[in-house]
Coordinates of C-alpha atoms in Angstrom, one line a residue:
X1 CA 0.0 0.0 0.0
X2 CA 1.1 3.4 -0.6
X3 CA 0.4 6.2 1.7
X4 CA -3.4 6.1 3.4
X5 CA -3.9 9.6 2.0
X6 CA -3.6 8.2 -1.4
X7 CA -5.6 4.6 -0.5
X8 CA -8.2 3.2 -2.7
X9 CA -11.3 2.6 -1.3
X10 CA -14.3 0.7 -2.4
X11 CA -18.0 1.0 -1.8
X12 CA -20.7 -1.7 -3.2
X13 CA -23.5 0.1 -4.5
X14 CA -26.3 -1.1 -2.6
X15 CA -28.7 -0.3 -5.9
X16 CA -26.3 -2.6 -7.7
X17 CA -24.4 -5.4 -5.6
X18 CA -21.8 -6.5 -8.6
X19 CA -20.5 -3.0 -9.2
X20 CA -17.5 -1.9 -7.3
X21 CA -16.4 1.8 -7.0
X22 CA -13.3 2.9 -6.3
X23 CA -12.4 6.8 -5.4
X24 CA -9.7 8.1 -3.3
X25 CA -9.5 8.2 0.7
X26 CA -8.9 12.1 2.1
X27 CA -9.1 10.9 5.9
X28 CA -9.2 14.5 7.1
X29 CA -12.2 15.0 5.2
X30 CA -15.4 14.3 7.2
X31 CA -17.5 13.6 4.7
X32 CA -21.0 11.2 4.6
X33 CA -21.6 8.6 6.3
X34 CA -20.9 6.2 3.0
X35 CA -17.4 7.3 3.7
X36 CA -17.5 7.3 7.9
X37 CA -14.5 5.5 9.2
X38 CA -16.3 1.9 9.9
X39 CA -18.1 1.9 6.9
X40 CA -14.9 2.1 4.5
X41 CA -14.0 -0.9 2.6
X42 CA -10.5 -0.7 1.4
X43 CA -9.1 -2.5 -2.0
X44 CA -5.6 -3.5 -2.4
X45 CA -5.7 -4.3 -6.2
X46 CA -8.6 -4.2 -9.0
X47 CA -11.6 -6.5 -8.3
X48 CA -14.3 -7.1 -10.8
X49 CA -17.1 -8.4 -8.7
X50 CA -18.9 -9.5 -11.7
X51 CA -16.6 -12.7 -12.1
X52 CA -17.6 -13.6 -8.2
X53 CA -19.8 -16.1 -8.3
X54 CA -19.5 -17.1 -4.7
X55 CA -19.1 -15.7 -1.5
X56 CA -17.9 -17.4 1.5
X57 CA -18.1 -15.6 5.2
X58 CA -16.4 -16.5 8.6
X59 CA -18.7 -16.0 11.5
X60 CA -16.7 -15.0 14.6
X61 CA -15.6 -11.5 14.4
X62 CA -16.8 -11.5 10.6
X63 CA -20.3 -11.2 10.6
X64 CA -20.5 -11.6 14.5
X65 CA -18.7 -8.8 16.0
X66 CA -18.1 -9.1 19.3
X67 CA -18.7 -6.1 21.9
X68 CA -15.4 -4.3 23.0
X69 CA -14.1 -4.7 25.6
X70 CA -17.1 -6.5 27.1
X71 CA -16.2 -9.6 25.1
X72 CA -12.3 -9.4 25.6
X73 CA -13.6 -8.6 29.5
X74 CA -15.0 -11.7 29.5
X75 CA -12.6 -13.9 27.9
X76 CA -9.9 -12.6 30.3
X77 CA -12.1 -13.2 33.6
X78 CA -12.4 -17.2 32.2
X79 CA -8.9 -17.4 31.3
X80 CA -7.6 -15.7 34.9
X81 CA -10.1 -17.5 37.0
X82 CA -8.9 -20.6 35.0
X83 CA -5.5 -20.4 36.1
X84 CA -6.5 -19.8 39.7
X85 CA -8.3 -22.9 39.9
X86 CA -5.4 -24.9 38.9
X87 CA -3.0 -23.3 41.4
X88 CA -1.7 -19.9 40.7
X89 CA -2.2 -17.5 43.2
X90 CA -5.6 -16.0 44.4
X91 CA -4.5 -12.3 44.4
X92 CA -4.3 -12.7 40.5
X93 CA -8.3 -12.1 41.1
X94 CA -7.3 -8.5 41.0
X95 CA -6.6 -7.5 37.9
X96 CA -9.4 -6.6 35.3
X97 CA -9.1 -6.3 31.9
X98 CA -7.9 -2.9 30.7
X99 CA -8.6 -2.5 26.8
X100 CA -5.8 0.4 27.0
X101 CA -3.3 -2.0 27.2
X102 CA -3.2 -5.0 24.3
X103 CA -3.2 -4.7 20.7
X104 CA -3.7 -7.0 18.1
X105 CA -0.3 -8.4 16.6
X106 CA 2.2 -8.4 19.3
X107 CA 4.8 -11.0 19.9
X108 CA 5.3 -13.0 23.4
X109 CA 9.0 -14.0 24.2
X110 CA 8.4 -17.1 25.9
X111 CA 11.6 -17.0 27.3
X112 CA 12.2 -13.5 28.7
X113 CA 8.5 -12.8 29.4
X114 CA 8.2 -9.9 27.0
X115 CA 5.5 -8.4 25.0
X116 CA 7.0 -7.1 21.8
X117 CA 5.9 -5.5 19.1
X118 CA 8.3 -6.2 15.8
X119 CA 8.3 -4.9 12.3
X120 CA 8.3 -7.4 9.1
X121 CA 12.0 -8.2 9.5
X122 CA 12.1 -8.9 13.1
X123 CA 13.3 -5.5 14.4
X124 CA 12.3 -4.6 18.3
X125 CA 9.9 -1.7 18.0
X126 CA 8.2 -1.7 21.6
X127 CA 8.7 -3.6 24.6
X128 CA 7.2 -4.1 27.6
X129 CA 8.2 -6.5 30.9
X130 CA 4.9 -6.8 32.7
X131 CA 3.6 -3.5 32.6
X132 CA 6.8 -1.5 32.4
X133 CA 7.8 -0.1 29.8
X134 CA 11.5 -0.8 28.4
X135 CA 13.8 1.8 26.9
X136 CA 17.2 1.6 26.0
X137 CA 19.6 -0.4 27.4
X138 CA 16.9 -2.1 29.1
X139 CA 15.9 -3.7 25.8
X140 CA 20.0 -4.0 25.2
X141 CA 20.2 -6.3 27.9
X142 CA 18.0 -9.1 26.5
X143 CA 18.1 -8.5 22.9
X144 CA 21.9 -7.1 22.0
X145 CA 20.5 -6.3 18.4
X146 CA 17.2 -5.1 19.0
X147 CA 16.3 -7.9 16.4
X148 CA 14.3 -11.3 16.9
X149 CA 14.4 -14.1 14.5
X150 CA 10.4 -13.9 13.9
X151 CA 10.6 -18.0 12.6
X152 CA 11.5 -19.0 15.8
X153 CA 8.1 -20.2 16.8
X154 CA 9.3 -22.2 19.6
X155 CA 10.4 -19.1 21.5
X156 CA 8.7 -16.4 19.9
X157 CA 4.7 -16.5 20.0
X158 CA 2.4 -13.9 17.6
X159 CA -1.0 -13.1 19.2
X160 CA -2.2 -12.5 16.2
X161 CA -6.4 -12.7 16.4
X162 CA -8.8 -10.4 18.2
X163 CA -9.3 -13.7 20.4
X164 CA -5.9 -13.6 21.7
X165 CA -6.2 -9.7 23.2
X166 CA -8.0 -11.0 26.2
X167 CA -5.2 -13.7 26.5
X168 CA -1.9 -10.8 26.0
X169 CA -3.3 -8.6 28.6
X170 CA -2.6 -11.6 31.3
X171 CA 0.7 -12.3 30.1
X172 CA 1.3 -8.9 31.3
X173 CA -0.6 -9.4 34.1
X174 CA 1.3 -12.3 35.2
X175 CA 4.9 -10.7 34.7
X176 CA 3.5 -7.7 37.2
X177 CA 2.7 -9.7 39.7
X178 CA 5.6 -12.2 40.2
X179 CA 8.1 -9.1 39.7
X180 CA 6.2 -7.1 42.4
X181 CA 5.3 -10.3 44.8
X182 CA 7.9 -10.6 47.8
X183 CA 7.4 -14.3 48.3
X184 CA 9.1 -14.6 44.5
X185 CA 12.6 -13.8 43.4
X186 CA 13.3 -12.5 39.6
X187 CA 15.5 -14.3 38.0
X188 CA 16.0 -13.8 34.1
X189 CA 13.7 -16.0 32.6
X190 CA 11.1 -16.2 35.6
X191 CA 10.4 -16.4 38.9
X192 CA 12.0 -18.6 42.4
X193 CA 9.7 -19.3 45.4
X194 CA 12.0 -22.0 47.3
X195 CA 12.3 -25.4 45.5
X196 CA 9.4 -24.3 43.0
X197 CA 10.9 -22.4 39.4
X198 CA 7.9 -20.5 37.8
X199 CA 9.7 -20.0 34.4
X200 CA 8.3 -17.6 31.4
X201 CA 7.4 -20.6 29.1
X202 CA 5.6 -22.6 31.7
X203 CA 3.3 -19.3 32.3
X204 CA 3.0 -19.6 28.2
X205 CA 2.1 -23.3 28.0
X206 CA -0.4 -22.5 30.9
X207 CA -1.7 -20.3 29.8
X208 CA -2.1 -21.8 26.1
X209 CA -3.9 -24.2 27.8
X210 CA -6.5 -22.4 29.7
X211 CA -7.5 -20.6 26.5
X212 CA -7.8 -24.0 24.7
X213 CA -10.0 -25.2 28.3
X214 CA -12.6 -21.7 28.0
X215 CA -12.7 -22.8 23.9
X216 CA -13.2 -26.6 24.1
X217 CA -15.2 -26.5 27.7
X218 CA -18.0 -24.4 26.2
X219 CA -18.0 -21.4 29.0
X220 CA -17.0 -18.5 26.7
X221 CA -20.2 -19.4 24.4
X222 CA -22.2 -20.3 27.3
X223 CA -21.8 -17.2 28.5
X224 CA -22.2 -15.1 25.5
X225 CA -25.4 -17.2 24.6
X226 CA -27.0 -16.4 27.9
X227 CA -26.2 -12.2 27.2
X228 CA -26.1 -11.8 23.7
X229 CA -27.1 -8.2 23.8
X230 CA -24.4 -7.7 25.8
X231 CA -21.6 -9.2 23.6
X232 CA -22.5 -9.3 20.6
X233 CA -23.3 -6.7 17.9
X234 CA -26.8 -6.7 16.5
X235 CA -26.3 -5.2 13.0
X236 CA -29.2 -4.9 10.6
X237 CA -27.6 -4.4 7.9
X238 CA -26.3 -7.9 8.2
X239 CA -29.6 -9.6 6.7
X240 CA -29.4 -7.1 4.1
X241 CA -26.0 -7.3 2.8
X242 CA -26.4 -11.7 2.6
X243 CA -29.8 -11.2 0.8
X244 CA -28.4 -8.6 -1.9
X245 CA -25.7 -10.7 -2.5
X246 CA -27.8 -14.1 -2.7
X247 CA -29.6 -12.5 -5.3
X248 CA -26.3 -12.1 -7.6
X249 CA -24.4 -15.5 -6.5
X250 CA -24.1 -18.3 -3.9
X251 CA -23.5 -18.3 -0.8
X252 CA -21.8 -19.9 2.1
X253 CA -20.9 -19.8 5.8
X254 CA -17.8 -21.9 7.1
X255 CA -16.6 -21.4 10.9
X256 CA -14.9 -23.1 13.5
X257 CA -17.8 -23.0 16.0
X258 CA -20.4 -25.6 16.8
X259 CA -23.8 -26.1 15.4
X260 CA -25.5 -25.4 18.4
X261 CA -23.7 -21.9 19.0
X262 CA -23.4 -21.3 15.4
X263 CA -27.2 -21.5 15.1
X264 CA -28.0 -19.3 18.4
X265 CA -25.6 -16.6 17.0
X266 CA -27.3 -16.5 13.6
X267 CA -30.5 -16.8 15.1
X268 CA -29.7 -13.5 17.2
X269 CA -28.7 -11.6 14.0
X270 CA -30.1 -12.4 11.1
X271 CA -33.6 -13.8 12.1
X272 CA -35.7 -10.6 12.4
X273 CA -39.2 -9.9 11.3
X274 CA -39.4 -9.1 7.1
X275 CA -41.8 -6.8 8.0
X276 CA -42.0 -4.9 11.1
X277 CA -45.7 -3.3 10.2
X278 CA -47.1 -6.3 8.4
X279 CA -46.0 -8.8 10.7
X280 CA -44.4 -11.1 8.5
X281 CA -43.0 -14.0 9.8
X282 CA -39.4 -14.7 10.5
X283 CA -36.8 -16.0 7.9
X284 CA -34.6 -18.4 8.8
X285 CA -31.3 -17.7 9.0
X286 CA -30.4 -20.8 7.2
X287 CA -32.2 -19.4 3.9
X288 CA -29.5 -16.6 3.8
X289 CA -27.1 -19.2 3.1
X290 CA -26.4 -21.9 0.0
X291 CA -24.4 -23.9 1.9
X292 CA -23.4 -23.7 5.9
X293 CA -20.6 -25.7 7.4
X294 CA -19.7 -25.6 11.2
X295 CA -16.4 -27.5 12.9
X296 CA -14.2 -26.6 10.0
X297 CA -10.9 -26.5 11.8
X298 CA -9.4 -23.9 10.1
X299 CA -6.8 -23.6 8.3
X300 CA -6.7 -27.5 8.3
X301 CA -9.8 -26.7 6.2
X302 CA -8.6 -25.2 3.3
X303 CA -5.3 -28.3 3.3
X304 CA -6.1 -32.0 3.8
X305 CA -9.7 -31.2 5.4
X306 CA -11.4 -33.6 7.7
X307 CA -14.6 -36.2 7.1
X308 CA -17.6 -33.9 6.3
X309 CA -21.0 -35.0 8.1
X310 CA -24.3 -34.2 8.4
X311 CA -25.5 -32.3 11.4
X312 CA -28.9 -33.7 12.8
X313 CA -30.1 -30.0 13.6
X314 CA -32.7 -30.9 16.5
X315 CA -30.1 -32.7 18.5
X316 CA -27.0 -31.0 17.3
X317 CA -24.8 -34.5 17.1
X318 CA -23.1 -35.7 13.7
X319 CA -24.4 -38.1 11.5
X320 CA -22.5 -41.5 10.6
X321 CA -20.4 -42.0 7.6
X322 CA -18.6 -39.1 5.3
X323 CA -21.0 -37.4 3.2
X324 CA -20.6 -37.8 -0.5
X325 CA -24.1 -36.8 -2.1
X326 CA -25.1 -33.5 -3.7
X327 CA -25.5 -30.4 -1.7
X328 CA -28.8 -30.9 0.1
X329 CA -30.2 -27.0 1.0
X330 CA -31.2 -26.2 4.2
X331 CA -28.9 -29.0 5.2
X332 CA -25.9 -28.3 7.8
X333 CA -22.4 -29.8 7.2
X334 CA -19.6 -30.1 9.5
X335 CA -16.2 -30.5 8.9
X336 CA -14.7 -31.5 5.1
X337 CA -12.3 -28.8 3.3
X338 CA -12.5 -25.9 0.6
X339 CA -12.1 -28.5 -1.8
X340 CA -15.6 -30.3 -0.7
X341 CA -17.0 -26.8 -0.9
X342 CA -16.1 -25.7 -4.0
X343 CA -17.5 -29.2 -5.6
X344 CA -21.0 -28.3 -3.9
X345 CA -21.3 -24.9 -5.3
X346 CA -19.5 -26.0 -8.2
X347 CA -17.1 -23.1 -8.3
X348 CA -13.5 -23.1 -8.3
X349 CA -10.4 -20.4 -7.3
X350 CA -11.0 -16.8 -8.3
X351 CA -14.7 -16.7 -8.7
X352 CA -14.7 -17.0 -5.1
X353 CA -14.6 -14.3 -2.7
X354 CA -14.2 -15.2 1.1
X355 CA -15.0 -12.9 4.4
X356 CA -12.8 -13.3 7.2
X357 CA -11.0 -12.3 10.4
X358 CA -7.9 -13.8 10.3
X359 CA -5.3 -12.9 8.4
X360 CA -3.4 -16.4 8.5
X361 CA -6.3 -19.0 9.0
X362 CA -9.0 -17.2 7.2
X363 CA -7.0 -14.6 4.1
X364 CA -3.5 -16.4 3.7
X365 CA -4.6 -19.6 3.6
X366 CA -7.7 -19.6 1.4
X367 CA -5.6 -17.6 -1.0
X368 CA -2.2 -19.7 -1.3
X369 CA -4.3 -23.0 -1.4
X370 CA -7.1 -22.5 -2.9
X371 CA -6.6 -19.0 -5.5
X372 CA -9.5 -17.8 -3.3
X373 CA -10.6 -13.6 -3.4
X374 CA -9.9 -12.6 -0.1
X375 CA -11.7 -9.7 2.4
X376 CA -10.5 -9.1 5.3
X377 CA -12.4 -7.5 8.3
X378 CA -9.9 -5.4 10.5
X379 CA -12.1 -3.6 12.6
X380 CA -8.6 -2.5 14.5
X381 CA -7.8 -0.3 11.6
X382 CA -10.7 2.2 12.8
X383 CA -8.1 3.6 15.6
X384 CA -5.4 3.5 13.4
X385 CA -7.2 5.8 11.1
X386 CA -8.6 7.9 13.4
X387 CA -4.8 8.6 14.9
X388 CA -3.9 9.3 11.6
X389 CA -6.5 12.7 11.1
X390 CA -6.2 13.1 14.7
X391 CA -2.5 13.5 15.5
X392 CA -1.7 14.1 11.7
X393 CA 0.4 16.9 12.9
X394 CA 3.0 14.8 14.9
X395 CA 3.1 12.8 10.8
X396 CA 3.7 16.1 9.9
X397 CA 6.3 17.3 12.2
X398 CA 8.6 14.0 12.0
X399 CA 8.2 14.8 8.0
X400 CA 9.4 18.0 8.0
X401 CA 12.5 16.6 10.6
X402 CA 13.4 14.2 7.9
X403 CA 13.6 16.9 5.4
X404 CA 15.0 19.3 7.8
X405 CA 17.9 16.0 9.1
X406 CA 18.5 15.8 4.9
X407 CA 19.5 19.7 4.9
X408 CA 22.5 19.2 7.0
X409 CA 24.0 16.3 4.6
X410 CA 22.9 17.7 1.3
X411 CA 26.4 18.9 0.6
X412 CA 28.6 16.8 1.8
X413 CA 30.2 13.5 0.4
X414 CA 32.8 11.1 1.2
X415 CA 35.5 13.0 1.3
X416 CA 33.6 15.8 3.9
X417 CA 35.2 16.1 6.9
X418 CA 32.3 18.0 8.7
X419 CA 30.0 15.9 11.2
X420 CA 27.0 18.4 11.7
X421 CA 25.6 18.2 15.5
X422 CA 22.4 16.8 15.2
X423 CA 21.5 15.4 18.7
X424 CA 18.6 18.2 19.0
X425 CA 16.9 16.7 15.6
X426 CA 17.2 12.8 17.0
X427 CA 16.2 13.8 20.4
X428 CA 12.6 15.4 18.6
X429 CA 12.4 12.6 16.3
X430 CA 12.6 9.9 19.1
X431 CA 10.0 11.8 21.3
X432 CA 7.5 12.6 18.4
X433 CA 7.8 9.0 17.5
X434 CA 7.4 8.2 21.3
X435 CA 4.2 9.9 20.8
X436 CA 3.2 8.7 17.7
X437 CA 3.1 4.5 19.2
X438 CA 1.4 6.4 22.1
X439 CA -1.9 7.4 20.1
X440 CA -2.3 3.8 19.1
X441 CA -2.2 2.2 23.0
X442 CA -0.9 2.9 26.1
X443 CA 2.1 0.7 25.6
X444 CA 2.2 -1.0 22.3
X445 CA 1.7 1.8 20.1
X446 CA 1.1 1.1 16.0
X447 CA 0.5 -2.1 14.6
X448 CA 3.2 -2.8 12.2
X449 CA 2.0 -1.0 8.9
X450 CA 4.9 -2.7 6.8
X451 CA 3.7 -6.6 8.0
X452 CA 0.3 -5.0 6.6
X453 CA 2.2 -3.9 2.9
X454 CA 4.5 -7.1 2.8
X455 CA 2.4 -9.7 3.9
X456 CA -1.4 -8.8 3.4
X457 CA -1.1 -7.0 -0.3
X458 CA 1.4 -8.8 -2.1
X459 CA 0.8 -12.2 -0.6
X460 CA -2.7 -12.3 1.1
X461 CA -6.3 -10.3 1.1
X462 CA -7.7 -8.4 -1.6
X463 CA -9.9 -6.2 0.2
X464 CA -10.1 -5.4 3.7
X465 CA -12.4 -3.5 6.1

């Protein structure tokens, strides 16, 4: 992408779903609400929606959007009281979730403990120890080069879904209260209390596993199912947008979730009255859909796949044997592969368009496997935007030092023995930068725009929201 005052942006015309227009992004201008901030569908390279003959959608944080930072509330209270009731300490009951804190995209050091937040090539941009900010020679100490080797997944850990934000604010959480609790002693990769060694990467696999317990137990969806007004957005335009884009092509629904939350989530959005005046009964929410398939595993789902069953929809358990008939509407599916899917709809690669969250499971994958259109939903890109027409001045200034820094060496070669003192233009630099990553979070600051160029243009979606 090239600068975001020069972005593309497209908007469907709701009189004509298969025309896509394209005109340029000001984002100081106000403007209507067509071009309002969450509205604004960006477009990374030409799309002719006319040769889409299919779209697919995620559900979680696709066309469910979870409440923030109800939801991420939520998550964190299971995951902490989780790791209370297996042993760690009750005055971990304290801390509540502070959305101020975590961003989408950092990086755990499962050795030192640290949050980090890394540009494309591994490069230390932000780091925190707990709650404490590092600086300097603080960050010296455990990385000498201010670099990480980003393919080292056995140390290094990207928290890289809107899922894991509940789940990075306890890491931190954690790290402040073993550094700040007498009965423990700090050592450098974690904590000493007597005979017992709490180490960084047994926090990590800990707490790895209490997110996989609040997922596979069922509590996180019990508990959303029992408030969804609470949790989860109730858009209206929802039933809208699937219904004007059934009417030009197919379309399907494949998430990880269950049946049984999978249908109490669609119910809650997309099963209103037709007609509020009239009456009109209620359309289920299965008719929005060509084809709906639950337990996909993602991203095994768009490799190898797994055994794709029927769902028996009034008791919510899996029928025997694969499936290998025609598509049966009105029918629910779980598990199988992209491959499976495209044979039922009987399209293939690029005439596909798929909706999703993540930018690995759902955009990368769908689109190196499968040739899959890609649109990815990055509701995080709201702040970022508004920082930018915000605080464009600090932009602005730490332009203008660049330009300013050039002046002193615009003269001089290899053979200059000048060395102009530019300490004073550094020192503004590094604090309007400082207060540049502040805008974006109280510690983290700005999620890596270059990641965004290298890996979501060139190799992954071609839209995004």
């Amino acid at each position: 992408m090239g600068s975001l005052a020069a972005e593309a942006v497209g908007i469907m015309d709701p009189e004509n779903p298969t025309k896509l227009e394209t005109e340029a992004v000001h984002l100081s201008d106000g403007g209507s609400a067509r071009n309002h901030l969450p509205n604004r569908v960006f477009v990374n390279r030409s799309l002719n929606l006319e040769n889409i003959k299919c779209y697919g959608f995620d559900m979680d944080y696709t066309l469910a959007i979870y409440k923030s930072p109800e939801y991420e509330a939520l998550g964190f209270e299971l995951l902490r009281d989780r790791l209370v009731s297996i042993g760690y300490p009750h005055e971990l009951l304290r801390y509540d979730y502070d959305p101020e804190f975590p961003t989408r995209g950092l990086v755990y050091d499962t050795m030192y403990g640290n949050l980090l937040k890394v540009d494309s090539h591994g490069n230390i941009l932000v780091c925190t120890h707990g709650f404490s900010h590092l600086k300097g020679d603080d960050i010296h100490n455990y990385y000498p080069n201010l670099f990480i080797q980003r393919d080292d997944t056995e140390r290094f850990y990207i928290l890289n879904t809107l899922f894991n934000l509940s789940e990075t604010y306890l890491y931190a959480c954690l790290v402040d209260f073993f550094t700040s609790c007498t009965r423990y002693k700090n050592c450098t990769q974690g904590f000493q209390h007597g005979d017992l060694f709490m180490s960084f990467r047994s926090m990590f696999q800990d707490v790895r596993d209490a997110m996989d317990y609040v997922h596979d137990s069922g509590s996180l969806k019990d508990r959303t199912i029992k408030a969804l007004e609470m949790y989860v957005v109730k858009d209206p335009r929802i039933p809208v947008l699937l219904s004007r884009v059934k009417e030009v092509a197919k379309v399907f629904l494949a998430t990880n979730s269950d049946y049984s939350y999978t249908d109490a989530i669609m119910k809650y959005l997309l099963e209103v009255p037709a007609s509020v005046k009239s009456g009109a009964p209620k359309r289920a929410w299965r008719s929005f859909f060509d084809l709906v398939v639950v337990d996909t595993r993602k991203p095994l789902f768009f490799g190898e796949g797994t055994v794709l069953r029927q769902v028996d929809t009034l008791t919510g358990k899996l029928r025997m044997g694969t499936y290998t008939g025609d598509l049966q509407h009105g029918t629910i599916y779980s598990g199988g592969s992209s491959d499976v899917v495209c044979d039922l709809l009987d399209v293939r690669g690029k005439e596909i368009l798929y909706v999703g969250d993540h930018i690995f499971t759902d955009i990368l994958k769908s689109k190196k496997r499968q040739g899959w259109r890609t649109f990815l939903v990055a509701p995080d890109l709201i702040k970022e935007l508004q920082v930018w027409t915000d605080k464009r001045y600090l932009f602005e200034e730490l332009k203008g030092l660049d330009v300013y820094l050039a002046e002193f060496y615009k003269h001089l070669d290899s053979g200059s023995h000048e060395r102009p003192d530019i300490s004073a233009i550094q020192t503004r630099m590094k604090m309007v930068t400082y207060g540049m990553y502040m805008c974006y979070g109280k510690r983290e600051g700005e999620r890596e725009r270059e990641r965004k160029r290298e890996t979501d243009r060139e190799r992954g979606r071609d839209v995004y929201v």
